[in-house]
Coordinates of C-alpha atoms and ligand atoms in Angstrom, one line a residue:
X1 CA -29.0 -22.8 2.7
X2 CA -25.9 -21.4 4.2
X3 CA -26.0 -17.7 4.8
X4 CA -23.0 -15.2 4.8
X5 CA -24.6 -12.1 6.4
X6 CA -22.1 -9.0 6.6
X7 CA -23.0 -6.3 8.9
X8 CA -21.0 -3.0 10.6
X9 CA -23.1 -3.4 13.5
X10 CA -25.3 -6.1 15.3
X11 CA -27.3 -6.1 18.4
X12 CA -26.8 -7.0 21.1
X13 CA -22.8 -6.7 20.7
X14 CA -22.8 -2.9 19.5
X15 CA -25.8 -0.6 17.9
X16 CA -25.9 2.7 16.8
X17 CA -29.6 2.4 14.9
X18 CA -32.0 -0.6 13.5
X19 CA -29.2 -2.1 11.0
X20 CA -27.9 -3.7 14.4
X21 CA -31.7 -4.6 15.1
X22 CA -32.4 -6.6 11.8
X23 CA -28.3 -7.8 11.2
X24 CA -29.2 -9.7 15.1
X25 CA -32.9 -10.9 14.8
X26 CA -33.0 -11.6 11.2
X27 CA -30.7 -15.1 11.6
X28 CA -32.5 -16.1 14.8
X29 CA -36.0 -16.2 12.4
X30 CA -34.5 -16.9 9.6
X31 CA -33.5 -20.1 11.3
X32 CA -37.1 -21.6 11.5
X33 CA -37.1 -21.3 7.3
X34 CA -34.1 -23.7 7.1
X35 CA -31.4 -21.0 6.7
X36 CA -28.4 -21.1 8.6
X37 CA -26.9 -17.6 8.9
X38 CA -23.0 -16.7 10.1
X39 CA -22.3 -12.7 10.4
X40 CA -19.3 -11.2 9.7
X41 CA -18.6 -8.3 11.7
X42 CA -15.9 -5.7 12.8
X43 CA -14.1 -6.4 15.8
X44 CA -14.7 -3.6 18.1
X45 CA -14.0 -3.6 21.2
X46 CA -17.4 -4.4 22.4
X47 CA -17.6 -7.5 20.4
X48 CA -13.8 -8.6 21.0
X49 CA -14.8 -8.2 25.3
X50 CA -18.1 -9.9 24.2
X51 CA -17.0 -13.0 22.4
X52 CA -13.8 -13.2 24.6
X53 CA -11.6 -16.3 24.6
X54 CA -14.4 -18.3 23.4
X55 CA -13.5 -17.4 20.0
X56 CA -11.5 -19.8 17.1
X57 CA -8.9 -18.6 15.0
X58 CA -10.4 -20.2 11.6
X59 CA -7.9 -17.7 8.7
X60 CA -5.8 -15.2 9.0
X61 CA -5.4 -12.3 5.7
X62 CA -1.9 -11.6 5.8
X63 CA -2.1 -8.5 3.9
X64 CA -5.7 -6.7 4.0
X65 CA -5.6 -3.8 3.1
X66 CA -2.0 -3.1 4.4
X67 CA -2.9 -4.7 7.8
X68 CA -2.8 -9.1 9.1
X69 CA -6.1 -9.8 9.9
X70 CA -7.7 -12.8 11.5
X71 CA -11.3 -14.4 10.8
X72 CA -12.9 -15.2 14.5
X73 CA -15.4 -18.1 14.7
X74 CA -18.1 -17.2 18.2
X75 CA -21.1 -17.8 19.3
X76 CA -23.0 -15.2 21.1
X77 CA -26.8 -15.0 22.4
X78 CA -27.4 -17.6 19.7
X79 CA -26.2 -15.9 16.5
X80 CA -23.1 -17.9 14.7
X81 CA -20.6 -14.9 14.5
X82 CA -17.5 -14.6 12.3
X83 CA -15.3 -11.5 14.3
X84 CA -13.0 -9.5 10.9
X85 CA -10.1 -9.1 14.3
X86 CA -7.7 -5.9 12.5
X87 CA -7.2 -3.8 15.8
X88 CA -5.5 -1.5 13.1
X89 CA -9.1 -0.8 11.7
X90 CA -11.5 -1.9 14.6
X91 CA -9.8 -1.5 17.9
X92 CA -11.4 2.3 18.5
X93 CA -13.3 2.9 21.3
X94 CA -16.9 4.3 21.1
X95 CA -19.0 5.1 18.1
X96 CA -18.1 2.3 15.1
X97 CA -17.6 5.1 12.3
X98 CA -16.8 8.3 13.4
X99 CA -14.2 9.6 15.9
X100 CA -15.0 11.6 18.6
X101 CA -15.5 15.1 17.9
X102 CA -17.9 13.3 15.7
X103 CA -16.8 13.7 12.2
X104 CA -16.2 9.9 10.1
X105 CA -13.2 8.6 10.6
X106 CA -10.5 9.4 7.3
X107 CA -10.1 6.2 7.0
X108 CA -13.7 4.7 6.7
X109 CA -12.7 3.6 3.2
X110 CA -10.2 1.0 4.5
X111 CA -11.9 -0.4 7.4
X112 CA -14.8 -1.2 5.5
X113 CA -13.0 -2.1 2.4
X114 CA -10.9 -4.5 4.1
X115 CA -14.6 -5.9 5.7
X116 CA -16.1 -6.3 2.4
X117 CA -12.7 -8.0 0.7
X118 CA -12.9 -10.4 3.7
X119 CA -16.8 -11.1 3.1
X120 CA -15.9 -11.9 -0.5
X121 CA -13.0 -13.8 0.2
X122 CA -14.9 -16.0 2.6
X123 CA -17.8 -16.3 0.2
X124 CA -15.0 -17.7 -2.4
X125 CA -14.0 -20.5 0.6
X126 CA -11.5 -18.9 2.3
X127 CA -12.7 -21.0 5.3
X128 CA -12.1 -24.2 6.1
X129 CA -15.4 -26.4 5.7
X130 CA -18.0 -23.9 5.5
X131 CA -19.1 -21.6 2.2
X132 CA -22.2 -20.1 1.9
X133 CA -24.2 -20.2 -0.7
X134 CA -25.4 -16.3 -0.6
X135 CA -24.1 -13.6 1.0
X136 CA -26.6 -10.8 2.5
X137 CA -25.1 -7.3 2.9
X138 CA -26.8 -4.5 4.9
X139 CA -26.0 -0.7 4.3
X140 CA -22.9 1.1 2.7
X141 CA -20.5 -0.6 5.1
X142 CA -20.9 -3.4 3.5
X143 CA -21.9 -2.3 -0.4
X144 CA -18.2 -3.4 -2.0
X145 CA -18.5 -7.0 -1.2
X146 CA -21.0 -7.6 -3.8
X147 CA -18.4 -5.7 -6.2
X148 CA -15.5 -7.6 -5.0
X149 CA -18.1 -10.8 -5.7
X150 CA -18.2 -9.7 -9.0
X151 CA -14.5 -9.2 -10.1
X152 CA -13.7 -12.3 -8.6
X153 CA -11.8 -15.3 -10.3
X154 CA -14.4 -17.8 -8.2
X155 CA -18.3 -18.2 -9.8
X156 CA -20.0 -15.8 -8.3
X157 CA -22.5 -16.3 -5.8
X158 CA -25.9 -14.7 -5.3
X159 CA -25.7 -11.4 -3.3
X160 CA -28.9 -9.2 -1.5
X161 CA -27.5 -5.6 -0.7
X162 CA -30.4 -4.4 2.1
X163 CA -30.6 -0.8 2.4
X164 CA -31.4 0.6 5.6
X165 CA -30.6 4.2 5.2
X166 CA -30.3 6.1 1.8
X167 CA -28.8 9.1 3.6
X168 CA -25.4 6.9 4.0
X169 CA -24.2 6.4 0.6
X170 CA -20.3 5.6 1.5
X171 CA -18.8 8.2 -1.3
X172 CA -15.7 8.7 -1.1
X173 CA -13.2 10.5 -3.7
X174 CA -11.4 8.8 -6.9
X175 CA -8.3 9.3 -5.2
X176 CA -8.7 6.0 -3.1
X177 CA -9.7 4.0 -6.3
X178 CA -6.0 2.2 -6.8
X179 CA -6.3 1.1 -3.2
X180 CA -9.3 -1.1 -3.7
X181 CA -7.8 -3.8 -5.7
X182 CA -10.2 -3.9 -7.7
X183 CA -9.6 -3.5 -11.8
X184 CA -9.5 -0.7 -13.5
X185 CA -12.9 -1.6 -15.4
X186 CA -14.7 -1.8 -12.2
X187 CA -14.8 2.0 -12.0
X188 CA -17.2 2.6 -14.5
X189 CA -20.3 3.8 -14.3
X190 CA -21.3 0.3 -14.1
X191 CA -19.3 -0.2 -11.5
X192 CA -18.4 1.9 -8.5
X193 CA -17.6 4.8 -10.3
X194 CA -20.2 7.9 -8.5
X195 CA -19.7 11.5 -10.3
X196 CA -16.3 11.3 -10.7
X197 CA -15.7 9.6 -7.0
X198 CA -16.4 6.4 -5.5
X199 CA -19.4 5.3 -4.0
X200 CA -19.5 2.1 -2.0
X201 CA -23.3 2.1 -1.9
X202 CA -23.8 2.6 -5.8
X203 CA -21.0 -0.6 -6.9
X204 CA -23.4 -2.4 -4.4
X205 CA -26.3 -1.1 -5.4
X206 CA -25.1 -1.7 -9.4
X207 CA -23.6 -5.4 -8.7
X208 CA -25.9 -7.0 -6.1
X209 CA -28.6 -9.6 -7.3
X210 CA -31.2 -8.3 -5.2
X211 CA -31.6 -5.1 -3.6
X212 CA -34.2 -4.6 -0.7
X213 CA -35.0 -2.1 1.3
X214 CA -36.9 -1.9 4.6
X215 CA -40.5 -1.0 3.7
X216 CA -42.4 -1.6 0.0
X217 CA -43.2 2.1 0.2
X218 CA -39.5 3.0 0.9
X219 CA -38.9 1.0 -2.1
X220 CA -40.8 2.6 -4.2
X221 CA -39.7 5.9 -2.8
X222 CA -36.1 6.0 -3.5
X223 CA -36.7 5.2 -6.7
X224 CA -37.7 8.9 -6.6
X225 CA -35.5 12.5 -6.6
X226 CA -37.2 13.4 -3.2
X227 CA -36.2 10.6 -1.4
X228 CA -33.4 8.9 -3.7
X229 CA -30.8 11.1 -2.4
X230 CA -28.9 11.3 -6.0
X231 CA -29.0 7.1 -6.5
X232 CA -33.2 7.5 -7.8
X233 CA -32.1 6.8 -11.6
X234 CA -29.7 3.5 -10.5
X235 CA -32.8 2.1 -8.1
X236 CA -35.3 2.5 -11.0
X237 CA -33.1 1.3 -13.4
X238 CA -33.2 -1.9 -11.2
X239 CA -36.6 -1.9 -10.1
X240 CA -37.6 -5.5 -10.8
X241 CA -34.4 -6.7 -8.2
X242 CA -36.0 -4.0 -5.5
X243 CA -38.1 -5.0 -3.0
X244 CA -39.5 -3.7 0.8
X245 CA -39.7 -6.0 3.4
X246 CA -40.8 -4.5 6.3
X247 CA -38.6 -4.8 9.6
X248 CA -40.2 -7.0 12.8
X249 CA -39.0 -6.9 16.4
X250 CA -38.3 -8.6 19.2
X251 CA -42.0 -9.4 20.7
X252 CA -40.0 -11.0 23.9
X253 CA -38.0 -7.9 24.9
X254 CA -41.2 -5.9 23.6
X255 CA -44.2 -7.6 25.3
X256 CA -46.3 -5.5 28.2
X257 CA -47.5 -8.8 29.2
X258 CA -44.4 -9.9 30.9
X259 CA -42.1 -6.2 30.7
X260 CA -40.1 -5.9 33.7
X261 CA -39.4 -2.1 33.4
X262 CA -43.4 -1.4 34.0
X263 CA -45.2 -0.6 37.2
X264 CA -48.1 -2.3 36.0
X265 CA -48.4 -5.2 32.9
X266 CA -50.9 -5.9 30.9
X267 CA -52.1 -7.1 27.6
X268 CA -55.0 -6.7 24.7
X269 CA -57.6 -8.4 27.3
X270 CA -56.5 -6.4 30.4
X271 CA -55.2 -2.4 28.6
X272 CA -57.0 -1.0 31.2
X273 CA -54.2 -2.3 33.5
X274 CA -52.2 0.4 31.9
X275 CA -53.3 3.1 34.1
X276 CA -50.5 2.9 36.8
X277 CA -48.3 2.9 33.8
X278 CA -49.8 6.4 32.8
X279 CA -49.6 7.5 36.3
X280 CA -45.6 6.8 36.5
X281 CA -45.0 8.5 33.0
X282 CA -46.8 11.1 34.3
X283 CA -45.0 11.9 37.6
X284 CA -41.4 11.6 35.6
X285 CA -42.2 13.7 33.3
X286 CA -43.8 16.1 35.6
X287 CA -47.1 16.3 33.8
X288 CA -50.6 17.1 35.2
X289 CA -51.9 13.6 36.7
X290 CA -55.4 14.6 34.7
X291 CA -57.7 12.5 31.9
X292 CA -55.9 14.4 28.8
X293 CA -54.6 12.7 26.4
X294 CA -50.5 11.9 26.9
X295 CA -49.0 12.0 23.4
X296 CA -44.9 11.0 23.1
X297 CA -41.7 11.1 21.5
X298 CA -39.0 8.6 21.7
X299 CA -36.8 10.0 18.8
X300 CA -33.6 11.5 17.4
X301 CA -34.7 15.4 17.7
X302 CA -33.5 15.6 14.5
X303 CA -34.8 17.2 10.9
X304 CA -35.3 13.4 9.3
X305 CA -37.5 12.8 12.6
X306 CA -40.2 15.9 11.8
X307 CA -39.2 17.3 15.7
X308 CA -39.0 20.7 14.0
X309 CA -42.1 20.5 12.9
X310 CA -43.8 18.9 15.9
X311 CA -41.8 22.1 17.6
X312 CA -43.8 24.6 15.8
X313 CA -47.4 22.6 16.4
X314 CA -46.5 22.2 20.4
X315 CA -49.0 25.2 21.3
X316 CA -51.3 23.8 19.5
X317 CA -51.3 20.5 21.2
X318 CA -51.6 22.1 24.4
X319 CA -54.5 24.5 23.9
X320 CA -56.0 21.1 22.1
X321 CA -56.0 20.1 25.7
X322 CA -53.2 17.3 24.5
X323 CA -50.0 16.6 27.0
X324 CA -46.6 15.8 25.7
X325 CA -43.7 14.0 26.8
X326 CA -40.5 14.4 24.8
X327 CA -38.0 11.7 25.5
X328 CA -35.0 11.8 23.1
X329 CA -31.4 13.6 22.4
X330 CA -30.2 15.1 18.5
X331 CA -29.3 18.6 17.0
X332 CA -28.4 21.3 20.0
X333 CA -31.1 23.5 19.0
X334 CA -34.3 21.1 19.0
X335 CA -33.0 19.8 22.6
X336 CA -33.3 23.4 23.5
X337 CA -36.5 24.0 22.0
X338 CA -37.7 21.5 23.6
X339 CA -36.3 22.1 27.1
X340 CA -37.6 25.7 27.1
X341 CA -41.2 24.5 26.5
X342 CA -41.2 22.9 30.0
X343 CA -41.2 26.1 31.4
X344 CA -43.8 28.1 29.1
X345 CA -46.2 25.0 29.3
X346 CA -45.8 23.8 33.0
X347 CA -47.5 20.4 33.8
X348 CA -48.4 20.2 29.9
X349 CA -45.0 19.7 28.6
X350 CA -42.1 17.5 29.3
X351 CA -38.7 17.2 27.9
X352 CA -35.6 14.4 29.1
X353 CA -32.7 14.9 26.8
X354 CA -30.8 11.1 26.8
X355 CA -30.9 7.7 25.5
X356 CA -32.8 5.9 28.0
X357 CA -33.7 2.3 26.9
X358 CA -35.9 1.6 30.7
X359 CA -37.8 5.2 30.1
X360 CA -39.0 4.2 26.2
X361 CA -40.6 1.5 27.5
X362 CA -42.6 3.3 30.1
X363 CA -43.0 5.5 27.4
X364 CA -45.1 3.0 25.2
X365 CA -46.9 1.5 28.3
X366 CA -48.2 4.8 29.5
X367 CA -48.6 7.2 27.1
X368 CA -52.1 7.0 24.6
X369 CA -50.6 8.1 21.3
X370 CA -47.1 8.1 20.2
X371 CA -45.9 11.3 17.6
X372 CA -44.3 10.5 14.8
X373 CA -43.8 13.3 12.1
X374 CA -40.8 11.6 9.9
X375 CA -40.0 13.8 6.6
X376 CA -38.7 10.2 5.8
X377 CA -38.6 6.5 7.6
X378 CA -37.0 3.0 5.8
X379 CA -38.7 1.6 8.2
X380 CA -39.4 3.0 11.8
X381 CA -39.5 0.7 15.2
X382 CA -40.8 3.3 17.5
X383 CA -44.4 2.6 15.8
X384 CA -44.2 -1.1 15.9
X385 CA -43.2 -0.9 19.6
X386 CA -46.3 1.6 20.2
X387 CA -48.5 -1.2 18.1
X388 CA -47.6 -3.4 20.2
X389 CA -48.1 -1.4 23.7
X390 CA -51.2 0.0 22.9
X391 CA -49.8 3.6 22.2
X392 CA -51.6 4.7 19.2
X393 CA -49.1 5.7 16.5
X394 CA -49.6 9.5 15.1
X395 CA -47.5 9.1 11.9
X396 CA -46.5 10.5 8.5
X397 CA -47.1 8.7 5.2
X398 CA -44.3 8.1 4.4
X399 CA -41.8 4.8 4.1
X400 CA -42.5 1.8 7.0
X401 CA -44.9 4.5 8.6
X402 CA -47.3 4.2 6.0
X403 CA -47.1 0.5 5.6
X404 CA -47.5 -0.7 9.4
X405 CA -49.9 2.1 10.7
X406 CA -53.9 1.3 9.7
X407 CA -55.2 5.1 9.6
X408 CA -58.2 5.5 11.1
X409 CA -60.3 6.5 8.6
X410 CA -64.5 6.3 8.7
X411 CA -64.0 3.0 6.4
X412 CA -61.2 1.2 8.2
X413 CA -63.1 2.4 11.9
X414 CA -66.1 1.1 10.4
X415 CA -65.2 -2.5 10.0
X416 CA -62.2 -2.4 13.1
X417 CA -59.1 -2.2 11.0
X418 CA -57.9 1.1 11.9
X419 CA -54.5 0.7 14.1
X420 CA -53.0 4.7 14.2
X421 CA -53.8 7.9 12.7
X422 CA -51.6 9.0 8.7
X423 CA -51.1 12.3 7.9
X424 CA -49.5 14.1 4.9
X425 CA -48.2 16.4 3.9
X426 CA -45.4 16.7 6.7
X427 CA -46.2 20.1 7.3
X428 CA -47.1 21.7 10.5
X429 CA -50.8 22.4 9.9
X430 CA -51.1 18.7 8.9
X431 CA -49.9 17.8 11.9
X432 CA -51.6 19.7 14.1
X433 CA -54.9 18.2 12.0
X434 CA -53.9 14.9 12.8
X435 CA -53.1 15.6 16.8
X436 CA -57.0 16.9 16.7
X437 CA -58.0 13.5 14.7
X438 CA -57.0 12.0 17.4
X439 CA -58.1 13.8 20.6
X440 CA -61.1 13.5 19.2
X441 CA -61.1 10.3 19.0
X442 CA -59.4 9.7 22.5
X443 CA -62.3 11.4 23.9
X444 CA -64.9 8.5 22.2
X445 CA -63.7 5.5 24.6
X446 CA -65.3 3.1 22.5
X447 CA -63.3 4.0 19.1
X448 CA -59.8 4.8 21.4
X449 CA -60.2 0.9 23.1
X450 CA -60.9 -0.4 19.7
X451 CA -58.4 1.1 18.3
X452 CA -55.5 0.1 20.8
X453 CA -56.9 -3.4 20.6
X454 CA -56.9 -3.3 17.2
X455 CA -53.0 -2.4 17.2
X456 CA -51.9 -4.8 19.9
X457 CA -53.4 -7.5 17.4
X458 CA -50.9 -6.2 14.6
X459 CA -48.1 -9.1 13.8
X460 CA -45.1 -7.1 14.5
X461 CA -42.7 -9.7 14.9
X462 CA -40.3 -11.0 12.7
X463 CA -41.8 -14.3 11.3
X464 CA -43.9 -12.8 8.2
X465 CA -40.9 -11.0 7.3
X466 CA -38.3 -13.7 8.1
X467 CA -40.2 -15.9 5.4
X468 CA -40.4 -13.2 2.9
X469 CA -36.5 -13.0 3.0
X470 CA -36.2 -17.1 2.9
X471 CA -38.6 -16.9 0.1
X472 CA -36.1 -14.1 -1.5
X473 CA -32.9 -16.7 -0.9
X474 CA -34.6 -19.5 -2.4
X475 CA -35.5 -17.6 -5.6
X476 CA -31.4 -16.4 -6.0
X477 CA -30.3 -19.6 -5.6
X478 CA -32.9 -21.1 -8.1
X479 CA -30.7 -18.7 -10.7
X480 CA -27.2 -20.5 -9.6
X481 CA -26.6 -23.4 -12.4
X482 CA -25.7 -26.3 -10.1
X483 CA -22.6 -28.5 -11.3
Ligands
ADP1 P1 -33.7 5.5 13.7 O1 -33.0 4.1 13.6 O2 -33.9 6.2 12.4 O3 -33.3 6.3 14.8 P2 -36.0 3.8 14.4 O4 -37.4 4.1 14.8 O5 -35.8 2.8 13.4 O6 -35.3 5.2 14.1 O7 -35.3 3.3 15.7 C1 -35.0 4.1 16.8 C2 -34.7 3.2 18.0 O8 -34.0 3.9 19.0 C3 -35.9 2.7 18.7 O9 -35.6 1.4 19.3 C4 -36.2 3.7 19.8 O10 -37.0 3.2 20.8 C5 -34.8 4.0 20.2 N1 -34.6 5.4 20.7 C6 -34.5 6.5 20.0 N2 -34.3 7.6 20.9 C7 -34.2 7.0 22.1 C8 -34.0 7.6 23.4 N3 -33.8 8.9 23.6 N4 -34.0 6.8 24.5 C9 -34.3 5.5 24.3 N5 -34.5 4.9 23.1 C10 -34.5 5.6 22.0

């Protein structure tokens, strides 16, 4: 099958969270099911300096949106890439959607519109000798082209929207409706029509064959008012097209056995060769070079991510006889919360405020648990990468957290199953339960080594989930009538 996958972002050309993650592995797995994926993207400029003069003009829109657009045919670290190049929309430097003092750029609406009317124009065969035969959107960004699919004059082809992110819904108000080109019955409540605005996220959501999301529990999640952030009703309303498929990742760039940013590698047979690993965390993070248990955070200090709440438990932790080492950047106050406790818990605490790829790696080689106190998760990576590094996951039940993480209750410890430790509610003294779950368990050796075996056995790459998507494709295409 031929595969039109429509992303804002894609890794390794330009990330701002997983969405880049799955829009750039997906394709390369996807390829051992017989799909051949192309992506359309945005043409920043990290993707134009990327993809270079290597690229082929293949069509030019004359009129998008206002703006001459070209499509751009590249190939880069194995994924087939079609480059939307509209410097008028794309050619900003730094962050993809929002300007620099932070807030979204005005005209969001237009530079994603104009991406989703080019997805749906190509899927229509704009280009010359290739059309796909489904088109795979992730996140608001790309919500309209199923909607644009739909008003067509072409049959229309089978569409999966893939949300990664409730939280980013793409509203935007009525006043821009005339701009869409789209007709006037589209904005309906069947439509794109949101509370009296527009909503890229809910025509997708409304319009899309399929709709997944990153985790079966997240699925079933939004489908509810605490987590469905307003679009609860819609996702139930279309529950038999929703599914979770849990996200993978990249088991090459994630493997202690061969990691080049360790002092010391090592795998399932050998995790006592993660000692010198512990050591180095230890001395960068200026903690006491003792037995006690290092717990970690690799996170966005932010209110989704719990760090509130792990802020209020952090004495705890300590007089638990726990360690912590905080590496992450997010909301002013938590990075100051955080900061400050180096200095009322000296050798017990440590904080680095940044985005350091190198460091969360040590991270997962040398700390023993990893914290992870989401109020909500799609999906979550952090967990998957401490899976796989023998850092036992701490998480909340909640979304991908509670679908990767084996908790280790007396049943699943009882026949080796257990991978982490689940807690819920996310409330502080829950936490604070859990952190003394697993202390006490730290302190069996037995249990712990069974435990971090047990987790670096998990499948965390992409190949289950690679064939549940092909297995998704198939079945859309099944529902085309063939001529
Ligand atoms: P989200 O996308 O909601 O932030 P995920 O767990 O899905 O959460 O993905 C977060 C990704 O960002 C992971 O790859 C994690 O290792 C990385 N990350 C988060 N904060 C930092 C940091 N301060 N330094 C390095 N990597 C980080």
């Amino acid at each position: 099958m031929k595969v039109l996958s429509v992303a804002s972002e894609i890794y390794p050309l330009i990330k701002t969270g997983g969405l880049a993650d799955v829009a750039g592995a997906l394709p390369l797995a996807l390829s051992a099911f017989g799909m051949e994926t192309k992506t359309l993207i945005p043409g920043y400029p990290a993707v134009m300096k990327a993809i270079g003069d290597k690229a082929e003009k293949l069509h030019t829109f004359d009129n998008l949106f206002g703006e001459r657009a070209d499509v751009l045919s590249a190939r880069h670290a194995g994924l087939d890439l079609l480059v939307l190049d509209a410097p008028a929309f794309f050619n900003r430097f730094g962050n993809p959607y929002n300007a620099p003092h932070g807030e979204g750029y005005s005209d969001n609406w237009r530079r994603f519109g104009a991406l989703c009317k080019a997805a749906a124009e190509i899927a229509s065969g704009a280009l010359p000798g290739w059309e796909p035969d489904l088109v795979h959107c992730h996140d608001w960004q790309a919500a309209l082209t199923p909607v644009y699919m739909r008003f067509a004059e072409t049959p229309e082809k089978p569409s999966i929207l893939t949300i990664h992110n409730i939280a980013f819904q793409g509203n935007f108000g009525i006043d821009i409706f005339p701009w869409l080109g789209l007709p006037p019955h589209a904005l309906a409540v069947d439509g794109i029509e949101y509370y009296g605005n527009v909503s890229f996220l809910k025509g997708g959501l409304q319009t899309a064959w399929s709709v997944t999301t990153v985790s079966p529990t997240y699925a079933r999640e939004i489908q509810t008012a605490q987590y469905g952030m307003g679009l609860e009703g819609l996702i139930s309303a279309r529950a038999h097209t929703v599914t979770g498929i849990v996200n993978g990742i990249d088991t090459d760039v994630w493997n202690p056995a061969t990691d080049d940013s360790l002092v010391s590698r090592y795998s399932a047979h050998k995790p006592r060769a993660r000692e010198p690993n512990r050591q180095a965390l230890s001395e960068r993070f200026g903690l006491d070079n003792d037995d006690s248990p290092i717990f970690c955070v690799v996170s966005r200090l932010t209110w989704q991510k719990g760090m509130d709440i792990l802020a209020e438990v952090v004495g705890d932790l300590v007089a638990m006889g726990g360690k912590l080492a905080v590496l992450g950047t997010g909301e002013p106050g938590l990075e100051e919360g955080f900061r400050n406790m180096v200095r009322f818990y000296p050798g017990r605490v440590g904080t680095i405020i940044g985005y350091d790829e190198t460091l969360s790696h040590i991270q997962q080689a040398g700390a023993d648990a990893i914290l992870i106190p989401s109020r909500f998760e799609p999906c979550g990576l952090t967990q998957l990468y401490g899976l796989r590094y023998g850092c036992v996951p701490v998480v909340a039940r909640t979304g991908g957290l509670a679908d990767t993480v084996i908790d280790a209750n007396p049943a699943a410890l009882a026949v080796n199953a257990a991978t982490g430790i689940q807690f819920s509610p996310v409330e502080p003294w829950a936490l604070s339960h859990a952190i003394r779950r697993t202390i006490s368990l730290y302190n069996n050796k037995k249990a712990w080594l069974g435990l971090q075996k047990q987790g670096m056995k998990s499948d965390v790459s992409w190949k289950a989930s690679a064939g549940l998507y092909a297995d998704l494709y198939r079945k859309l295409d099944l529902m085309v009538s063939k001529p």
